[in-house]
Structures are given as C-alpha cells and as structure tokens.
C-alpha cells in the first residue's frame, strides 16, 4: 500500500494580512472592494488595543507560523499602535511591511490629513466603527462605568471632544457615537473617513504579491 505523503499547502501566490482584530471587517471590505481574491486574513485579538506590549511578540509568532505554512507574502495590518517601535523591529526581522502611521486613527484619516490636525486633536477621544459596535464591551463594562458612572470623570476628564471616525455611513453607529459622547460628557464631531490609507496600503501589498 502506497504511503500518503503530507505536503504543505502552496501559498506562494497568496498574500496573508495579519491584522488587528479591530480592523478585520475593514480589511475584508477593502479586499472585496479591490477584488483581491488572492488575499487571506488572520487576526490578533482586538483586546491588544489595550495591551500594546503584547502586539510585537504575538506578531513574531504569527509571522513564523505563516511562513511555516508556506506564505511568502505577508502584510502587517497594524500601525505602530503603541508598541514604541517594537513592531517595526519584528517587521524588519522578517522582512515584511506594515501600515504606515502611529495608529489606525491616523491611517483611517490618511497620514497627510492626520499630520495637519494631530495637534488640534490632542484632547480628543477617537471612536471608529468597531469601537461603536463594541462600546459597551470595550469601555463601559471593563472600566466599570455601567455600574459606577462617577468614574467617567477619572477616565475621560482630560478629554474635550469625542471624534467618530466613520468608515461607513450607518445611522445606528452614528447614534451610538452620539450617545457615547453624551455619556462621557464630551463635545461630539463626526468625520467620514472611509478606509483611508488602508486601501492604498493593501493595494500596494497585494501588487507585490501578485
């Protein structure tokens, strides 16, 4: 009886995006928008948003795993995101590129546009589509604000405005963002950003892979 030999799947012509779980929906939307059929997606936990020290070591493991699976083309769906340059070291180590910028709030607005308003936004609290969908799970409950609203001032007292960076036009998400601003006692502003530089970043990575 012939012995069946297991082989690794051929991923030579595919692009793997290893992204923050907070932008998974957006990565898939851009994939569909650009028709990137050769793009695969895997995500690190969205909660790493609160634990940036976990991002670099987790990305190191994820890239090693992807290469072991046969992926030659890998794109990191993160900006620096609070890693203090540690993520860049991992990218350099493995020879992969990442999204440009300090965080997703910057690349959603576009780095050129963000550079012009970064100082003015210093006292602003950003929300995205993801954070609107997960407002209770990411802020109200973990911080205990649902049971102890008096803590709101402690956590958000240094902010002046809530800015909703909207990737899509969804009236329900608009309502969540407006309600969040009221709960937190902040002025409110909505900016329709779409996917910002994420589109160009993925298109460039996909062109190299293709």
Coordinates of N, CA and C in Angstrom, one line a residue:
X1 N 0.9 -1.2 0.0 CA 0.0 0.0 0.0 C 0.9 1.2 0.0
X2 N 0.6 2.1 -0.9 CA 1.4 3.3 -1.0 C 1.3 4.2 0.2
X3 N 2.4 4.8 0.6 CA 2.3 5.7 1.7 C 1.9 7.1 1.3
X4 N 0.9 7.7 1.9 CA 0.5 9.1 1.6 C 1.4 10.1 2.2
X5 N 2.0 10.9 1.4 CA 2.9 11.9 1.9 C 2.2 13.3 2.1
X6 N 2.2 13.8 3.3 CA 1.6 15.1 3.5 C 2.5 16.2 3.1
X7 N 1.9 17.2 2.4 CA 2.7 18.3 1.9 C 2.0 19.6 2.4
X8 N 2.8 20.7 2.5 CA 2.3 22.0 3.0 C 1.5 22.6 1.8
X9 N 0.4 23.3 2.1 CA -0.4 23.9 1.0 C 0.5 25.0 0.3
X10 N 0.3 25.1 -1.0 CA 1.0 26.1 -1.8 C 0.4 27.5 -1.6
X11 N 1.2 28.3 -0.9 CA 0.7 29.7 -0.6 C 1.6 30.7 -1.3
X12 N 2.4 30.2 -2.3 CA 3.4 31.1 -2.9 C 2.7 32.3 -3.6
X13 N 1.6 32.2 -4.1 CA 1.0 33.3 -4.9 C -0.1 34.0 -4.1
X14 N -0.2 33.8 -2.8 CA -1.2 34.4 -1.9 C -0.6 35.5 -1.0
X15 N -1.4 36.4 -0.6 CA -0.9 37.4 0.4 C -1.7 37.2 1.7
X16 N -1.0 37.1 2.7 CA -1.6 37.0 4.1 C -1.5 38.3 4.8
X17 N -2.6 38.8 5.2 CA -2.6 40.0 6.0 C -2.8 39.6 7.5
X18 N -1.9 39.9 8.3 CA -2.0 39.6 9.8 C -2.4 40.9 10.4
X19 N -3.6 41.1 10.8 CA -4.2 42.4 11.2 C -4.7 42.4 12.7
X20 N -4.9 43.6 13.2 CA -5.5 43.8 14.4 C -7.0 43.4 14.3
X21 N -7.5 42.7 15.3 CA -8.9 42.3 15.2 C -9.9 43.4 15.1
X22 N -9.4 44.6 15.5 CA -10.3 45.8 15.4 C -10.5 46.3 14.0
X23 N -9.7 45.8 13.0 CA -9.9 46.3 11.6 C -10.2 45.1 10.7
X24 N -10.6 44.0 11.3 CA -10.9 42.8 10.4 C -12.0 43.1 9.4
X25 N -13.1 43.6 9.9 CA -14.2 43.9 9.0 C -13.8 44.8 7.8
X26 N -12.9 45.8 8.2 CA -12.5 46.8 7.2 C -11.5 46.2 6.2
X27 N -10.6 45.3 6.7 CA -9.7 44.6 5.7 C -10.5 43.8 4.7
X28 N -11.5 43.1 5.2 CA -12.4 42.3 4.3 C -13.1 43.1 3.3
X29 N -13.6 44.3 3.8 CA -14.3 45.2 2.9 C -13.4 45.7 1.8
X30 N -12.2 46.1 2.2 CA -11.2 46.6 1.1 C -10.9 45.4 0.2
X31 N -10.7 44.2 0.7 CA -10.4 43.1 -0.1 C -11.5 42.9 -1.2
X32 N -12.8 43.0 -0.8 CA -13.9 42.9 -1.7 C -13.9 44.1 -2.7
X33 N -13.7 45.3 -2.2 CA -13.7 46.5 -3.0 C -12.7 46.4 -4.1
X34 N -11.5 45.9 -3.8 CA -10.4 45.9 -4.7 C -10.3 44.6 -5.5
X35 N -11.2 43.6 -5.1 CA -11.2 42.3 -5.8 C -9.9 41.5 -5.6
X36 N -9.4 41.5 -4.4 CA -8.2 40.8 -4.0 C -8.4 39.4 -3.7
X37 N -8.7 38.6 -4.7 CA -9.1 37.2 -4.4 C -7.9 36.4 -3.8
X38 N -6.7 36.9 -4.0 CA -5.5 36.1 -3.5 C -5.1 36.5 -2.1
X39 N -6.0 37.3 -1.4 CA -5.7 37.8 -0.1 C -6.3 36.9 1.0
X40 N -5.6 36.5 2.0 CA -6.1 35.8 3.1 C -5.9 36.7 4.4
X41 N -6.7 36.5 5.4 CA -6.7 37.3 6.6 C -6.6 36.5 7.8
X42 N -5.8 36.8 8.7 CA -5.8 36.3 10.1 C -5.6 37.4 11.0
X43 N -6.1 37.3 12.2 CA -6.1 38.5 13.1 C -5.6 38.1 14.5
X44 N -4.9 39.1 15.1 CA -4.6 39.0 16.5 C -5.7 39.6 17.3
X45 N -5.8 39.3 18.6 CA -7.0 39.7 19.4 C -7.2 41.2 19.4
X46 N -8.4 41.7 19.3 CA -8.7 43.1 19.3 C -8.3 43.7 20.6
X47 N -8.4 42.9 21.7 CA -8.1 43.4 23.0 C -6.6 43.9 23.2
X48 N -5.8 43.5 22.2 CA -4.4 44.0 22.3 C -4.3 45.5 22.2
X49 N -5.4 46.1 21.7 CA -5.5 47.6 21.7 C -5.2 48.2 23.1
X50 N -5.6 47.4 24.1 CA -5.4 47.9 25.5 C -4.0 47.4 26.1
X51 N -3.4 46.4 25.3 CA -2.2 45.8 25.8 C -1.1 45.8 24.7
X52 N -0.7 47.0 24.3 CA 0.2 47.1 23.1 C 1.5 46.3 23.3
X53 N 1.9 46.0 24.6 CA 3.1 45.3 24.8 C 3.0 43.8 24.3
X54 N 1.8 43.4 24.0 CA 1.6 42.0 23.6 C 1.6 41.9 22.1
X55 N 1.6 43.0 21.4 CA 1.4 43.0 19.9 C 2.7 42.4 19.2
X56 N 3.9 43.0 19.6 CA 5.1 42.6 18.9 C 5.4 41.1 19.1
X57 N 5.4 40.6 20.3 CA 5.7 39.1 20.4 C 4.6 38.2 19.8
X58 N 3.4 38.6 19.8 CA 2.3 37.9 19.1 C 2.5 37.9 17.6
X59 N 2.9 39.1 17.1 CA 3.1 39.2 15.7 C 4.3 38.3 15.2
X60 N 5.3 38.3 16.0 CA 6.5 37.5 15.8 C 6.1 36.0 15.6
X61 N 5.3 35.5 16.5 CA 4.8 34.1 16.4 C 3.9 33.9 15.2
X62 N 3.1 34.9 14.9 CA 2.1 34.8 13.8 C 2.8 34.7 12.5
X63 N 3.9 35.5 12.3 CA 4.6 35.5 11.1 C 5.4 34.2 10.9
X64 N 6.0 33.8 12.0 CA 6.7 32.5 11.9 C 5.8 31.4 11.5
X65 N 4.6 31.4 12.1 CA 3.6 30.3 11.8 C 3.2 30.4 10.3
X66 N 3.0 31.7 9.8 CA 2.6 31.9 8.4 C 3.6 31.4 7.5
X67 N 4.9 31.7 7.8 CA 6.0 31.2 6.9 C 6.1 29.7 6.9
X68 N 5.9 29.1 8.1 CA 5.9 27.7 8.1 C 4.8 27.0 7.3
X69 N 3.7 27.8 7.2 CA 2.6 27.3 6.4 C 2.8 27.5 4.9
X70 N 3.9 28.2 4.5 CA 4.2 28.4 3.1 C 3.9 29.8 2.6
X71 N 3.5 30.7 3.4 CA 3.2 32.1 2.9 C 4.5 32.8 2.7
X72 N 4.7 33.4 1.5 CA 5.9 34.1 1.2 C 5.6 35.6 1.2
X73 N 4.4 36.0 1.0 CA 4.0 37.4 1.0 C 3.1 37.7 2.2
X74 N 3.5 38.5 3.1 CA 2.8 38.8 4.4 C 2.8 40.3 4.6
X75 N 1.7 40.8 4.9 CA 1.5 42.3 5.2 C 0.9 42.4 6.6
X76 N 1.5 43.3 7.4 CA 1.1 43.5 8.8 C 0.0 44.6 8.8
X77 N -1.2 44.2 9.2 CA -2.3 45.2 9.3 C -2.3 45.9 10.6
X78 N -1.3 46.5 11.0 CA -1.1 47.3 12.2 C -0.3 48.6 11.8
X79 N -0.6 49.7 12.5 CA 0.4 50.8 12.5 C 1.3 50.5 13.7
X80 N 2.0 51.5 14.3 CA 2.8 51.2 15.5 C 1.9 50.8 16.6
X81 N 0.8 51.4 16.8 CA -0.2 51.1 17.8 C 0.3 50.9 19.2
X82 N 1.2 51.9 19.6 CA 1.7 51.9 21.0 C 2.8 51.0 21.3
X83 N 3.4 50.4 20.3 CA 4.5 49.4 20.6 C 5.8 50.1 20.8
X84 N 5.9 51.4 20.5 CA 7.1 52.1 20.7 C 8.3 51.6 19.8
X85 N 7.9 51.2 18.6 CA 8.9 50.8 17.7 C 9.2 49.3 17.7
X86 N 8.7 48.6 18.7 CA 8.9 47.1 18.8 C 8.3 46.4 17.6
X87 N 7.2 46.8 17.1 CA 6.6 46.1 16.0 C 7.5 46.3 14.7
X88 N 8.1 47.5 14.6 CA 8.9 47.7 13.5 C 10.1 46.7 13.5
X89 N 10.6 46.5 14.7 CA 11.8 45.5 14.8 C 11.3 44.1 14.3
X90 N 10.1 43.7 14.6 CA 9.6 42.4 14.2 C 9.5 42.4 12.7
X91 N 8.9 43.5 12.1 CA 8.8 43.6 10.7 C 10.1 43.5 10.0
X92 N 11.1 44.2 10.5 CA 12.4 44.2 9.9 C 13.1 42.8 10.0
X93 N 12.9 42.2 11.1 CA 13.4 40.8 11.4 C 12.9 39.9 10.3
X94 N 11.6 40.0 9.9 CA 11.0 39.0 9.0 C 10.9 39.6 7.6
X95 N 11.3 40.8 7.4 CA 11.3 41.4 6.0 C 9.9 41.6 5.5
X96 N 9.0 42.1 6.4 CA 7.6 42.4 6.0 C 7.3 43.9 6.2
X97 N 6.3 44.4 5.5 CA 5.8 45.7 5.7 C 4.6 45.8 6.6
X98 N 4.4 47.0 7.2 CA 3.2 47.2 8.0 C 2.5 48.5 7.5
X99 N 1.3 48.8 8.0 CA 0.6 50.0 7.7 C 1.4 51.2 8.2
X100 N 1.6 52.2 7.5 CA 2.3 53.4 8.0 C 1.5 54.1 9.0
X101 N 2.2 54.8 9.9 CA 1.5 55.6 10.9 C 1.6 55.2 12.3
X102 N 1.2 56.0 13.3 CA 1.2 55.7 14.7 C 0.1 54.8 15.2
X103 N -1.1 54.9 14.5 CA -2.2 54.1 14.9 C -3.3 54.1 13.8
X104 N -4.3 53.3 14.0 CA -5.4 53.2 13.0 C -6.1 54.5 12.9
X105 N -6.2 55.3 13.9 CA -6.9 56.5 13.9 C -6.3 57.5 12.9
X106 N -5.0 57.3 12.8 CA -4.2 58.1 11.8 C -4.4 57.6 10.4
X107 N -4.2 56.3 10.1 CA -4.3 55.9 8.8 C -5.7 55.9 8.2
X108 N -6.7 55.8 9.1 CA -8.1 55.9 8.6 C -8.3 57.4 8.1
X109 N -7.8 58.3 8.7 CA -7.9 59.7 8.2 C -7.0 60.0 7.1
X110 N -6.0 59.2 6.9 CA -5.0 59.5 5.9 C -3.8 60.2 6.6
X111 N -2.6 59.7 6.4 CA -1.5 60.3 7.2 C -1.3 61.8 6.9
X112 N -1.5 62.2 5.6 CA -1.3 63.6 5.3 C -2.3 64.5 6.0
X113 N -3.6 64.0 6.0 CA -4.6 64.8 6.7 C -4.4 64.8 8.2
X114 N -4.0 63.6 8.7 CA -3.8 63.5 10.2 C -2.7 64.4 10.7
X115 N -1.6 64.5 9.9 CA -0.5 65.3 10.3 C -0.9 66.8 10.5
X116 N -1.9 67.2 9.8 CA -2.4 68.6 9.8 C -3.2 68.9 11.1
X117 N -3.9 67.8 11.6 CA -4.9 68.1 12.7 C -4.5 67.4 14.0
X118 N -3.3 66.7 14.0 CA -2.9 65.9 15.1 C -2.8 66.7 16.4
X119 N -2.2 67.9 16.3 CA -2.1 68.7 17.5 C -3.5 69.2 18.0
X120 N -4.3 69.6 17.1 CA -5.7 70.1 17.4 C -6.5 69.0 18.1
X121 N -6.2 67.7 17.7 CA -7.0 66.6 18.3 C -6.4 66.0 19.5
X122 N -5.4 66.6 20.1 CA -4.6 66.1 21.2 C -5.6 65.8 22.4
X123 N -6.6 66.5 22.6 CA -7.5 66.3 23.7 C -8.8 65.6 23.3
X124 N -8.7 64.9 22.2 CA -9.9 64.2 21.6 C -9.8 62.7 21.8
X125 N -11.0 62.1 22.0 CA -11.1 60.7 22.2 C -11.7 60.1 20.9
X126 N -10.9 59.3 20.2 CA -11.4 58.8 18.9 C -12.3 57.5 19.1
X127 N -13.3 57.4 18.2 CA -14.0 56.2 18.0 C -14.1 55.8 16.6
X128 N -14.1 54.5 16.3 CA -14.3 54.0 14.9 C -15.5 53.2 14.8
X129 N -15.8 52.6 13.6 CA -17.0 51.7 13.5 C -16.9 50.6 14.5
X130 N -15.7 50.0 14.6 CA -15.5 48.9 15.5 C -15.8 49.3 17.0
X131 N -15.3 50.4 17.4 CA -15.4 50.8 18.8 C -16.9 51.3 19.0
X132 N -17.6 51.7 18.0 CA -19.0 52.0 18.2 C -19.8 50.7 18.5
X133 N -19.5 49.7 17.6 CA -20.1 48.4 17.8 C -19.8 47.7 19.2
X134 N -18.6 48.0 19.7 CA -18.1 47.3 20.9 C -18.0 48.3 22.1
X135 N -18.7 49.4 22.0 CA -18.6 50.4 23.1 C -18.8 49.9 24.5
X136 N -19.9 49.1 24.6 CA -20.1 48.6 26.0 C -19.1 47.5 26.4
X137 N -18.7 46.7 25.4 CA -17.8 45.6 25.7 C -16.4 46.1 25.9
X138 N -16.0 47.2 25.3 CA -14.6 47.7 25.3 C -14.4 48.8 26.4
X139 N -15.5 49.5 26.7 CA -15.3 50.6 27.6 C -16.2 50.6 28.8
X140 N -17.5 50.5 28.6 CA -18.4 50.6 29.7 C -18.3 49.5 30.8
X141 N -18.2 48.3 30.3 CA -18.1 47.1 31.3 C -16.7 46.9 31.8
X142 N -15.7 46.9 31.0 CA -14.3 46.7 31.5 C -13.9 47.8 32.5
X143 N -14.3 49.0 32.3 CA -13.9 50.1 33.2 C -14.9 50.3 34.3
X144 N -16.0 49.5 34.3 CA -17.0 49.6 35.4 C -17.9 50.8 35.3
X145 N -17.9 51.4 34.1 CA -18.7 52.7 34.0 C -20.2 52.4 34.0
X146 N -20.6 51.2 33.7 CA -22.0 50.9 33.7 C -22.6 50.8 35.1
X147 N -21.7 50.5 36.0 CA -22.2 50.4 37.4 C -21.7 51.6 38.3
X148 N -20.6 52.2 37.8 CA -20.0 53.3 38.5 C -19.8 54.5 37.6
X149 N -20.8 55.2 37.2 CA -20.6 56.3 36.2 C -19.8 57.4 36.8
X150 N -19.7 57.5 38.1 CA -18.8 58.5 38.7 C -17.4 58.4 38.3
X151 N -17.0 57.2 37.8 CA -15.6 57.0 37.3 C -15.3 57.6 36.0
X152 N -16.4 58.1 35.3 CA -16.2 58.6 33.9 C -15.3 59.8 34.0
X153 N -15.4 60.7 35.0 CA -14.5 61.8 35.0 C -13.1 61.4 35.2
X154 N -12.9 60.3 36.0 CA -11.5 59.9 36.2 C -10.8 59.4 34.9
X155 N -11.6 58.7 34.1 CA -11.1 58.1 32.9 C -11.0 59.1 31.7
X156 N -12.1 59.9 31.6 CA -12.2 60.8 30.4 C -12.2 62.3 30.7
X157 N -11.8 62.6 32.0 CA -11.9 64.0 32.3 C -10.9 64.9 31.6
X158 N -9.8 64.3 31.0 CA -8.8 65.1 30.3 C -9.2 65.3 28.8
X159 N -10.2 64.6 28.4 CA -10.7 64.8 27.0 C -11.7 65.9 26.9
X160 N -11.7 66.6 25.7 CA -12.7 67.6 25.5 C -13.7 67.3 24.4
X161 N -13.4 66.3 23.5 CA -14.2 66.0 22.4 C -14.1 64.5 22.1
X162 N -15.3 64.0 21.6 CA -15.3 62.6 21.1 C -15.4 62.8 19.6
X163 N -14.4 62.2 18.8 CA -14.5 62.3 17.4 C -14.7 60.9 16.8
X164 N -15.9 60.8 16.1 CA -16.2 59.5 15.5 C -15.6 59.5 14.1
X165 N -14.6 58.6 13.9 CA -14.1 58.4 12.5 C -14.9 57.3 11.9
X166 N -15.8 57.7 11.0 CA -16.7 56.7 10.4 C -16.2 56.1 9.1
X167 N -16.1 54.8 9.2 CA -15.6 54.0 8.0 C -16.8 53.8 7.0
X168 N -18.0 53.8 7.5 CA -19.2 53.6 6.7 C -20.3 54.6 7.1
X169 N -21.3 54.7 6.4 CA -22.5 55.5 6.7 C -23.6 54.6 7.3
X170 N -23.6 54.5 8.6 CA -24.5 53.7 9.3 C -25.2 54.5 10.4
X171 N -26.5 54.9 10.2 CA -27.2 55.7 11.2 C -27.2 55.1 12.6
X172 N -27.2 53.8 12.7 CA -27.2 53.1 14.0 C -25.8 53.4 14.7
X173 N -24.7 53.3 14.0 CA -23.4 53.6 14.6 C -23.3 55.1 15.0
X174 N -23.9 56.0 14.1 CA -23.9 57.4 14.5 C -24.6 57.6 15.8
X175 N -25.7 56.9 16.0 CA -26.4 57.1 17.3 C -25.6 56.6 18.5
X176 N -24.9 55.5 18.3 CA -24.0 55.0 19.4 C -22.9 56.0 19.7
X177 N -22.3 56.6 18.7 CA -21.2 57.6 18.9 C -21.8 58.8 19.6
X178 N -22.9 59.3 19.2 CA -23.5 60.5 19.8 C -23.9 60.2 21.2
X179 N -24.4 59.0 21.5 CA -24.8 58.7 22.8 C -23.5 58.5 23.7
X180 N -22.5 58.0 23.2 CA -21.2 57.8 23.9 C -20.7 59.2 24.3
X181 N -20.8 60.1 23.4 CA -20.3 61.5 23.7 C -21.1 62.1 24.9
X182 N -22.4 61.9 24.9 CA -23.2 62.4 26.0 C -22.8 61.7 27.3
X183 N -22.7 60.4 27.2 CA -22.4 59.6 28.5 C -21.0 60.1 29.0
X184 N -20.1 60.3 28.2 CA -18.7 60.7 28.6 C -18.6 62.2 28.9
X185 N -19.7 63.0 28.6 CA -19.6 64.4 28.8 C -18.7 65.2 27.9
X186 N -18.6 64.7 26.6 CA -17.7 65.3 25.7 C -18.5 65.9 24.5
X187 N -17.9 67.0 23.9 CA -18.4 67.5 22.7 C -18.3 66.4 21.6
X188 N -19.1 66.6 20.5 CA -19.1 65.5 19.5 C -18.8 66.0 18.1
X189 N -18.0 65.2 17.4 CA -17.8 65.5 16.0 C -17.7 64.2 15.2
X190 N -18.3 64.2 14.0 CA -18.2 63.1 13.1 C -17.4 63.4 11.9
X191 N -16.5 62.5 11.6 CA -15.7 62.6 10.4 C -15.8 61.4 9.5
X192 N -16.3 61.5 8.3 CA -16.4 60.4 7.4 C -15.1 60.1 6.8
X193 N -14.4 59.1 7.2 CA -13.1 58.8 6.7 C -13.0 57.7 5.6
X194 N -14.0 56.9 5.6 CA -13.9 55.7 4.8 C -12.8 54.8 5.3
X195 N -12.1 54.1 4.5 CA -11.0 53.3 4.9 C -9.6 53.9 4.9
X196 N -9.6 55.2 4.4 CA -8.4 56.0 4.5 C -7.2 55.3 3.7
X197 N -6.0 55.3 4.4 CA -4.8 54.8 3.7 C -4.8 53.2 3.8
X198 N -5.8 52.6 4.4 CA -5.8 51.1 4.5 C -6.0 50.6 3.1
X199 N -6.8 51.3 2.3 CA -7.0 50.9 0.9 C -5.7 50.9 0.1
X200 N -5.0 52.0 0.1 CA -3.7 52.1 -0.6 C -2.7 51.1 -0.1
X201 N -2.6 51.0 1.2 CA -1.6 50.1 1.8 C -1.8 48.6 1.4
X202 N -3.1 48.2 1.4 CA -3.4 46.8 1.0 C -3.2 46.6 -0.5
X203 N -3.6 47.6 -1.3 CA -3.4 47.5 -2.7 C -1.9 47.4 -3.1
X204 N -1.1 48.2 -2.4 CA 0.4 48.1 -2.7 C 0.9 46.7 -2.3
X205 N 0.5 46.2 -1.1 CA 1.0 44.9 -0.7 C 0.5 43.8 -1.6
X206 N -0.7 43.9 -2.1 CA -1.3 42.9 -3.0 C -0.6 43.0 -4.4
X207 N -0.2 44.1 -4.8 CA 0.5 44.2 -6.1 C 1.9 43.5 -6.1
X208 N 2.6 43.7 -4.9 CA 3.8 43.0 -4.8 C 3.6 41.5 -4.8
X209 N 2.6 41.0 -4.1 CA 2.3 39.6 -4.0 C 1.8 39.0 -5.4
X210 N 1.1 39.9 -6.1 CA 0.5 39.4 -7.3 C 1.6 39.4 -8.4

